[in-house]
Protein backbone atom coordinates (compact mmCIF):
# COMPACT_ATOMS: atom_id res chain seq x y z
CA UNK A 1 0.00 0.00 0.00
CA UNK A 2 1.44 3.37 -1.01
CA UNK A 3 0.55 5.02 2.29
CA UNK A 4 2.75 2.78 4.40
CA UNK A 5 5.60 3.05 1.89
CA UNK A 6 5.43 6.84 1.95
CA UNK A 7 5.40 7.06 5.73
CA UNK A 8 8.20 4.58 6.22
CA UNK A 9 10.53 6.61 4.03
CA UNK A 10 10.77 9.30 6.70
CA UNK A 11 11.38 9.46 10.42
CA UNK A 12 8.19 10.25 12.36
CA UNK A 13 9.26 13.81 13.06
CA UNK A 14 7.18 16.93 12.57
CA UNK A 15 9.86 18.58 10.44
CA UNK A 16 9.29 15.86 7.80
CA UNK A 17 5.64 16.71 7.26
CA UNK A 18 6.09 18.39 3.86
CA UNK A 19 8.25 15.54 2.56
CA UNK A 20 5.70 13.00 3.71
CA UNK A 21 2.75 14.86 2.18
CA UNK A 22 4.66 15.21 -1.09
CA UNK A 23 5.45 11.52 -1.15
CA UNK A 24 1.84 10.59 -0.40
CA UNK A 25 0.55 12.85 -3.15
CA UNK A 26 3.09 11.50 -5.64
CA UNK A 27 2.34 7.87 -4.85
CA UNK A 28 -1.44 8.25 -4.78
CA UNK A 29 -2.65 7.08 -8.22
CA UNK A 30 -4.96 10.11 -8.33
CA UNK A 31 -2.20 12.53 -7.33
CA UNK A 32 -3.83 14.03 -4.29
CA UNK A 33 -3.71 13.97 -0.52
CA UNK A 34 -6.71 11.96 0.63
CA UNK A 35 -8.48 12.38 3.96
CA UNK A 36 -7.10 8.97 4.95
CA UNK A 37 -3.59 10.20 4.12
CA UNK A 38 -4.01 13.15 6.45
CA UNK A 39 -5.27 10.83 9.19
CA UNK A 40 -2.30 8.52 8.67
CA UNK A 41 0.19 11.42 8.84
CA UNK A 42 -1.44 12.75 12.02
CA UNK A 43 -1.14 9.29 13.63
CA UNK A 44 2.40 8.81 12.40
CA UNK A 45 3.62 12.20 13.66
CA UNK A 46 1.41 12.14 16.71
CA UNK A 47 -0.09 15.54 15.93
CA UNK A 48 -3.73 16.63 15.55
CA UNK A 49 -5.56 15.99 12.26
CA UNK A 50 -6.25 19.74 12.06
CA UNK A 51 -2.52 20.49 12.06
CA UNK A 52 -1.82 18.20 9.09
CA UNK A 53 -4.93 19.42 7.30
CA UNK A 54 -3.80 23.01 7.87
CA UNK A 55 -0.41 22.33 6.30
CA UNK A 56 -1.92 20.47 3.35
CA UNK A 57 -4.35 23.29 2.61
CA UNK A 58 -1.81 26.10 3.13
CA UNK A 59 0.46 25.03 0.27
CA UNK A 60 -0.99 25.26 -3.22
CA UNK A 61 1.21 22.38 -4.37
CA UNK A 62 -1.04 19.97 -2.51
CA UNK A 63 -4.42 18.96 -3.84
CA UNK A 64 -7.12 17.61 -1.57
CA UNK A 65 -9.25 16.45 -4.47
CA UNK A 66 -8.48 13.63 -6.93
CA UNK A 67 -6.59 14.64 -10.07
CA UNK A 68 -5.80 13.08 -13.43
CA UNK A 69 -2.94 10.76 -14.32
CA UNK A 70 -1.24 13.63 -16.11
CA UNK A 71 -1.14 16.99 -14.38
CA UNK A 72 -0.56 19.84 -16.79
CA UNK A 73 0.92 22.92 -15.14
CA UNK A 74 0.89 25.85 -17.49
CA UNK A 75 3.26 28.70 -16.67
CA UNK A 76 1.27 31.82 -15.90
CA UNK A 77 4.17 34.26 -15.35
CA UNK A 78 4.88 37.37 -17.47
CA UNK A 79 7.70 36.03 -19.70
CA UNK A 80 5.49 33.14 -20.82
CA UNK A 81 2.57 35.54 -21.27
CA UNK A 82 4.69 37.62 -23.60
CA UNK A 83 5.47 34.53 -25.62
CA UNK A 84 1.83 33.50 -26.01
CA UNK A 85 0.85 31.38 -23.02
CA UNK A 86 -2.72 32.68 -23.25
CA UNK A 87 -3.09 31.01 -26.65
CA UNK A 88 -1.48 27.89 -25.23
CA UNK A 89 -4.04 27.86 -22.44
CA UNK A 90 -6.92 28.38 -24.87
CA UNK A 91 -5.68 25.54 -27.04
CA UNK A 92 -5.44 23.13 -24.10
CA UNK A 93 -8.85 24.17 -22.77
CA UNK A 94 -10.47 23.64 -26.15
CA UNK A 95 -8.71 20.38 -26.92
CA UNK A 96 -9.39 18.78 -23.54
CA UNK A 97 -12.74 20.46 -22.86
CA UNK A 98 -11.79 21.48 -19.33
CA UNK A 99 -11.08 24.69 -17.46
CA UNK A 100 -8.22 25.42 -15.10
CA UNK A 101 -8.62 23.31 -11.97
CA UNK A 102 -10.68 20.62 -13.72
CA UNK A 103 -9.96 17.01 -14.69
CA UNK A 104 -11.05 15.35 -17.94
CA UNK A 105 -13.91 12.84 -17.47
CA UNK A 106 -11.58 9.95 -18.44
CA UNK A 107 -9.22 10.92 -15.62
CA UNK A 108 -6.32 11.46 -18.02
CA UNK A 109 -5.58 15.17 -17.48
CA UNK A 110 -5.87 17.86 -14.85
CA UNK A 111 -5.14 21.43 -15.89
CA UNK A 112 -3.48 23.83 -13.46
CA UNK A 113 -1.65 27.15 -13.61
CA UNK A 114 1.80 27.62 -12.11
CA UNK A 115 4.28 30.39 -11.51
CA UNK A 116 7.52 30.48 -13.49
CA UNK A 117 8.69 26.94 -14.15
CA UNK A 118 12.29 28.11 -14.47
CA UNK A 119 12.59 27.53 -18.20
CA UNK A 120 11.73 31.02 -19.49
CA UNK A 121 14.18 30.55 -22.37
CA UNK A 122 11.78 28.08 -23.98
CA UNK A 123 8.56 30.01 -23.26
CA UNK A 124 5.69 29.40 -23.44
CA UNK A 125 6.17 26.40 -21.21
CA UNK A 126 4.17 23.67 -19.52
CA UNK A 127 5.09 20.86 -17.20
CA UNK A 128 3.32 17.51 -17.35
CA UNK A 129 3.96 15.60 -14.15
CA UNK A 130 7.75 15.91 -13.87
CA UNK A 131 8.50 16.63 -17.53
CA UNK A 132 8.99 20.10 -19.03
CA UNK A 133 7.88 21.18 -22.52
CA UNK A 134 8.56 24.52 -24.20
CA UNK A 135 8.40 26.49 -27.44
CA UNK A 136 4.84 25.25 -27.71
CA UNK A 137 2.83 25.51 -30.89
CA UNK A 138 -0.69 24.12 -31.39
CA UNK A 139 0.75 21.20 -33.42
CA UNK A 140 3.37 20.39 -30.81
CA UNK A 141 0.78 20.59 -28.04
CA UNK A 142 -1.53 18.22 -29.90
CA UNK A 143 1.28 15.71 -30.35
CA UNK A 144 2.30 15.91 -26.68
CA UNK A 145 -1.26 15.59 -25.35
CA UNK A 146 -2.18 12.75 -27.71
CA UNK A 147 0.94 10.85 -26.75
CA UNK A 148 0.24 11.40 -23.05
CA UNK A 149 -3.41 10.41 -23.31
CA UNK A 150 -2.37 7.05 -24.68
CA UNK A 151 0.24 6.43 -22.04
CA UNK A 152 -0.47 5.14 -18.55
S1 LIG B 1 8.01 32.66 -17.04
FE1 LIG B 1 7.31 30.80 -17.84
S2 LIG B 1 8.92 29.45 -17.43
FE2 LIG B 1 9.58 31.30 -16.55
mmCIF file of C-alpha atoms and ligand atoms in Angstrom:
data_model
loop_
_atom_site.group_PDB
_atom_site.id
_atom_site.type_symbol
_atom_site.label_atom_id
_atom_site.label_comp_id
_atom_site.label_asym_id
_atom_site.label_seq_id
_atom_site.Cartn_x
_atom_site.Cartn_y
_atom_site.Cartn_z
ATOM 1 C CA UNK A 1 0.000 0.000 0.000
ATOM 2 C CA UNK A 2 1.437 3.366 -1.012
ATOM 3 C CA UNK A 3 0.552 5.019 2.291
ATOM 4 C CA UNK A 4 2.755 2.779 4.395
ATOM 5 C CA UNK A 5 5.596 3.045 1.892
ATOM 6 C CA UNK A 6 5.429 6.842 1.946
ATOM 7 C CA UNK A 7 5.398 7.059 5.735
ATOM 8 C CA UNK A 8 8.197 4.576 6.218
ATOM 9 C CA UNK A 9 10.532 6.608 4.027
ATOM 10 C CA UNK A 10 10.773 9.296 6.705
ATOM 11 C CA UNK A 11 11.384 9.457 10.415
ATOM 12 C CA UNK A 12 8.189 10.255 12.364
ATOM 13 C CA UNK A 13 9.263 13.815 13.061
ATOM 14 C CA UNK A 14 7.179 16.928 12.573
ATOM 15 C CA UNK A 15 9.863 18.580 10.438
ATOM 16 C CA UNK A 16 9.291 15.864 7.800
ATOM 17 C CA UNK A 17 5.643 16.712 7.264
ATOM 18 C CA UNK A 18 6.091 18.385 3.858
ATOM 19 C CA UNK A 19 8.252 15.536 2.556
ATOM 20 C CA UNK A 20 5.698 13.001 3.713
ATOM 21 C CA UNK A 21 2.752 14.860 2.180
ATOM 22 C CA UNK A 22 4.657 15.213 -1.085
ATOM 23 C CA UNK A 23 5.446 11.519 -1.152
ATOM 24 C CA UNK A 24 1.838 10.590 -0.402
ATOM 25 C CA UNK A 25 0.547 12.851 -3.151
ATOM 26 C CA UNK A 26 3.089 11.498 -5.644
ATOM 27 C CA UNK A 27 2.345 7.869 -4.849
ATOM 28 C CA UNK A 28 -1.441 8.250 -4.779
ATOM 29 C CA UNK A 29 -2.646 7.079 -8.221
ATOM 30 C CA UNK A 30 -4.964 10.106 -8.326
ATOM 31 C CA UNK A 31 -2.195 12.535 -7.327
ATOM 32 C CA UNK A 32 -3.832 14.033 -4.293
ATOM 33 C CA UNK A 33 -3.710 13.973 -0.521
ATOM 34 C CA UNK A 34 -6.714 11.961 0.625
ATOM 35 C CA UNK A 35 -8.479 12.380 3.963
ATOM 36 C CA UNK A 36 -7.102 8.970 4.948
ATOM 37 C CA UNK A 37 -3.593 10.199 4.119
ATOM 38 C CA UNK A 38 -4.009 13.152 6.455
ATOM 39 C CA UNK A 39 -5.267 10.827 9.195
ATOM 40 C CA UNK A 40 -2.297 8.516 8.672
ATOM 41 C CA UNK A 41 0.185 11.415 8.845
ATOM 42 C CA UNK A 42 -1.443 12.747 12.019
ATOM 43 C CA UNK A 43 -1.144 9.289 13.629
ATOM 44 C CA UNK A 44 2.404 8.809 12.400
ATOM 45 C CA UNK A 45 3.623 12.198 13.659
ATOM 46 C CA UNK A 46 1.411 12.142 16.713
ATOM 47 C CA UNK A 47 -0.090 15.536 15.925
ATOM 48 C CA UNK A 48 -3.735 16.627 15.551
ATOM 49 C CA UNK A 49 -5.562 15.989 12.265
ATOM 50 C CA UNK A 50 -6.253 19.738 12.059
ATOM 51 C CA UNK A 51 -2.521 20.486 12.060
ATOM 52 C CA UNK A 52 -1.817 18.201 9.089
ATOM 53 C CA UNK A 53 -4.931 19.415 7.296
ATOM 54 C CA UNK A 54 -3.800 23.006 7.873
ATOM 55 C CA UNK A 55 -0.408 22.326 6.298
ATOM 56 C CA UNK A 56 -1.922 20.465 3.347
ATOM 57 C CA UNK A 57 -4.349 23.294 2.612
ATOM 58 C CA UNK A 58 -1.815 26.098 3.132
ATOM 59 C CA UNK A 59 0.463 25.033 0.269
ATOM 60 C CA UNK A 60 -0.986 25.259 -3.219
ATOM 61 C CA UNK A 61 1.213 22.378 -4.370
ATOM 62 C CA UNK A 62 -1.036 19.974 -2.510
ATOM 63 C CA UNK A 63 -4.418 18.956 -3.841
ATOM 64 C CA UNK A 64 -7.117 17.612 -1.566
ATOM 65 C CA UNK A 65 -9.255 16.450 -4.469
ATOM 66 C CA UNK A 66 -8.485 13.632 -6.931
ATOM 67 C CA UNK A 67 -6.588 14.643 -10.069
ATOM 68 C CA UNK A 68 -5.803 13.084 -13.425
ATOM 69 C CA UNK A 69 -2.939 10.763 -14.320
ATOM 70 C CA UNK A 70 -1.239 13.634 -16.112
ATOM 71 C CA UNK A 71 -1.139 16.989 -14.380
ATOM 72 C CA UNK A 72 -0.556 19.836 -16.795
ATOM 73 C CA UNK A 73 0.919 22.918 -15.143
ATOM 74 C CA UNK A 74 0.888 25.853 -17.489
ATOM 75 C CA UNK A 75 3.264 28.702 -16.670
ATOM 76 C CA UNK A 76 1.270 31.823 -15.904
ATOM 77 C CA UNK A 77 4.170 34.256 -15.348
ATOM 78 C CA UNK A 78 4.880 37.371 -17.466
ATOM 79 C CA UNK A 79 7.700 36.032 -19.696
ATOM 80 C CA UNK A 80 5.493 33.136 -20.822
ATOM 81 C CA UNK A 81 2.567 35.544 -21.269
ATOM 82 C CA UNK A 82 4.693 37.624 -23.601
ATOM 83 C CA UNK A 83 5.467 34.526 -25.621
ATOM 84 C CA UNK A 84 1.826 33.501 -26.015
ATOM 85 C CA UNK A 85 0.851 31.380 -23.025
ATOM 86 C CA UNK A 86 -2.716 32.685 -23.253
ATOM 87 C CA UNK A 87 -3.092 31.012 -26.655
ATOM 88 C CA UNK A 88 -1.483 27.887 -25.233
ATOM 89 C CA UNK A 89 -4.035 27.864 -22.438
ATOM 90 C CA UNK A 90 -6.921 28.376 -24.866
ATOM 91 C CA UNK A 91 -5.681 25.538 -27.042
ATOM 92 C CA UNK A 92 -5.440 23.132 -24.104
ATOM 93 C CA UNK A 93 -8.855 24.171 -22.766
ATOM 94 C CA UNK A 94 -10.468 23.639 -26.150
ATOM 95 C CA UNK A 95 -8.708 20.383 -26.922
ATOM 96 C CA UNK A 96 -9.389 18.782 -23.541
ATOM 97 C CA UNK A 97 -12.744 20.463 -22.861
ATOM 98 C CA UNK A 98 -11.794 21.482 -19.335
ATOM 99 C CA UNK A 99 -11.083 24.685 -17.463
ATOM 100 C CA UNK A 100 -8.224 25.417 -15.099
ATOM 101 C CA UNK A 101 -8.624 23.306 -11.970
ATOM 102 C CA UNK A 102 -10.677 20.616 -13.723
ATOM 103 C CA UNK A 103 -9.963 17.015 -14.693
ATOM 104 C CA UNK A 104 -11.047 15.352 -17.935
ATOM 105 C CA UNK A 105 -13.906 12.835 -17.473
ATOM 106 C CA UNK A 106 -11.583 9.950 -18.443
ATOM 107 C CA UNK A 107 -9.217 10.916 -15.619
ATOM 108 C CA UNK A 108 -6.320 11.461 -18.024
ATOM 109 C CA UNK A 109 -5.578 15.167 -17.477
ATOM 110 C CA UNK A 110 -5.865 17.864 -14.854
ATOM 111 C CA UNK A 111 -5.143 21.434 -15.888
ATOM 112 C CA UNK A 112 -3.477 23.829 -13.457
ATOM 113 C CA UNK A 113 -1.646 27.148 -13.608
ATOM 114 C CA UNK A 114 1.798 27.625 -12.111
ATOM 115 C CA UNK A 115 4.278 30.393 -11.510
ATOM 116 C CA UNK A 116 7.522 30.484 -13.493
ATOM 117 C CA UNK A 117 8.691 26.942 -14.153
ATOM 118 C CA UNK A 118 12.290 28.109 -14.468
ATOM 119 C CA UNK A 119 12.593 27.533 -18.198
ATOM 120 C CA UNK A 120 11.734 31.023 -19.490
ATOM 121 C CA UNK A 121 14.180 30.554 -22.373
ATOM 122 C CA UNK A 122 11.781 28.075 -23.975
ATOM 123 C CA UNK A 123 8.557 30.014 -23.255
ATOM 124 C CA UNK A 124 5.685 29.399 -23.435
ATOM 125 C CA UNK A 125 6.169 26.400 -21.206
ATOM 126 C CA UNK A 126 4.173 23.671 -19.518
ATOM 127 C CA UNK A 127 5.088 20.863 -17.195
ATOM 128 C CA UNK A 128 3.316 17.513 -17.346
ATOM 129 C CA UNK A 129 3.957 15.598 -14.149
ATOM 130 C CA UNK A 130 7.752 15.910 -13.870
ATOM 131 C CA UNK A 131 8.500 16.634 -17.529
ATOM 132 C CA UNK A 132 8.994 20.098 -19.027
ATOM 133 C CA UNK A 133 7.876 21.178 -22.519
ATOM 134 C CA UNK A 134 8.563 24.518 -24.197
ATOM 135 C CA UNK A 135 8.396 26.492 -27.439
ATOM 136 C CA UNK A 136 4.841 25.254 -27.712
ATOM 137 C CA UNK A 137 2.827 25.514 -30.892
ATOM 138 C CA UNK A 138 -0.687 24.115 -31.392
ATOM 139 C CA UNK A 139 0.749 21.205 -33.416
ATOM 140 C CA UNK A 140 3.374 20.390 -30.807
ATOM 141 C CA UNK A 141 0.780 20.591 -28.036
ATOM 142 C CA UNK A 142 -1.527 18.218 -29.897
ATOM 143 C CA UNK A 143 1.279 15.705 -30.350
ATOM 144 C CA UNK A 144 2.295 15.914 -26.677
ATOM 145 C CA UNK A 145 -1.256 15.590 -25.346
ATOM 146 C CA UNK A 146 -2.185 12.755 -27.712
ATOM 147 C CA UNK A 147 0.941 10.851 -26.754
ATOM 148 C CA UNK A 148 0.242 11.399 -23.054
ATOM 149 C CA UNK A 149 -3.407 10.406 -23.311
ATOM 150 C CA UNK A 150 -2.372 7.047 -24.681
ATOM 151 C CA UNK A 151 0.244 6.427 -22.037
ATOM 152 C CA UNK A 152 -0.474 5.135 -18.549
HETATM 153 S S1 LIG B 1 8.006 32.656 -17.040
HETATM 154 FE FE1 LIG B 1 7.307 30.796 -17.837
HETATM 155 S S2 LIG B 1 8.921 29.453 -17.432
HETATM 156 FE FE2 LIG B 1 9.583 31.304 -16.550
#
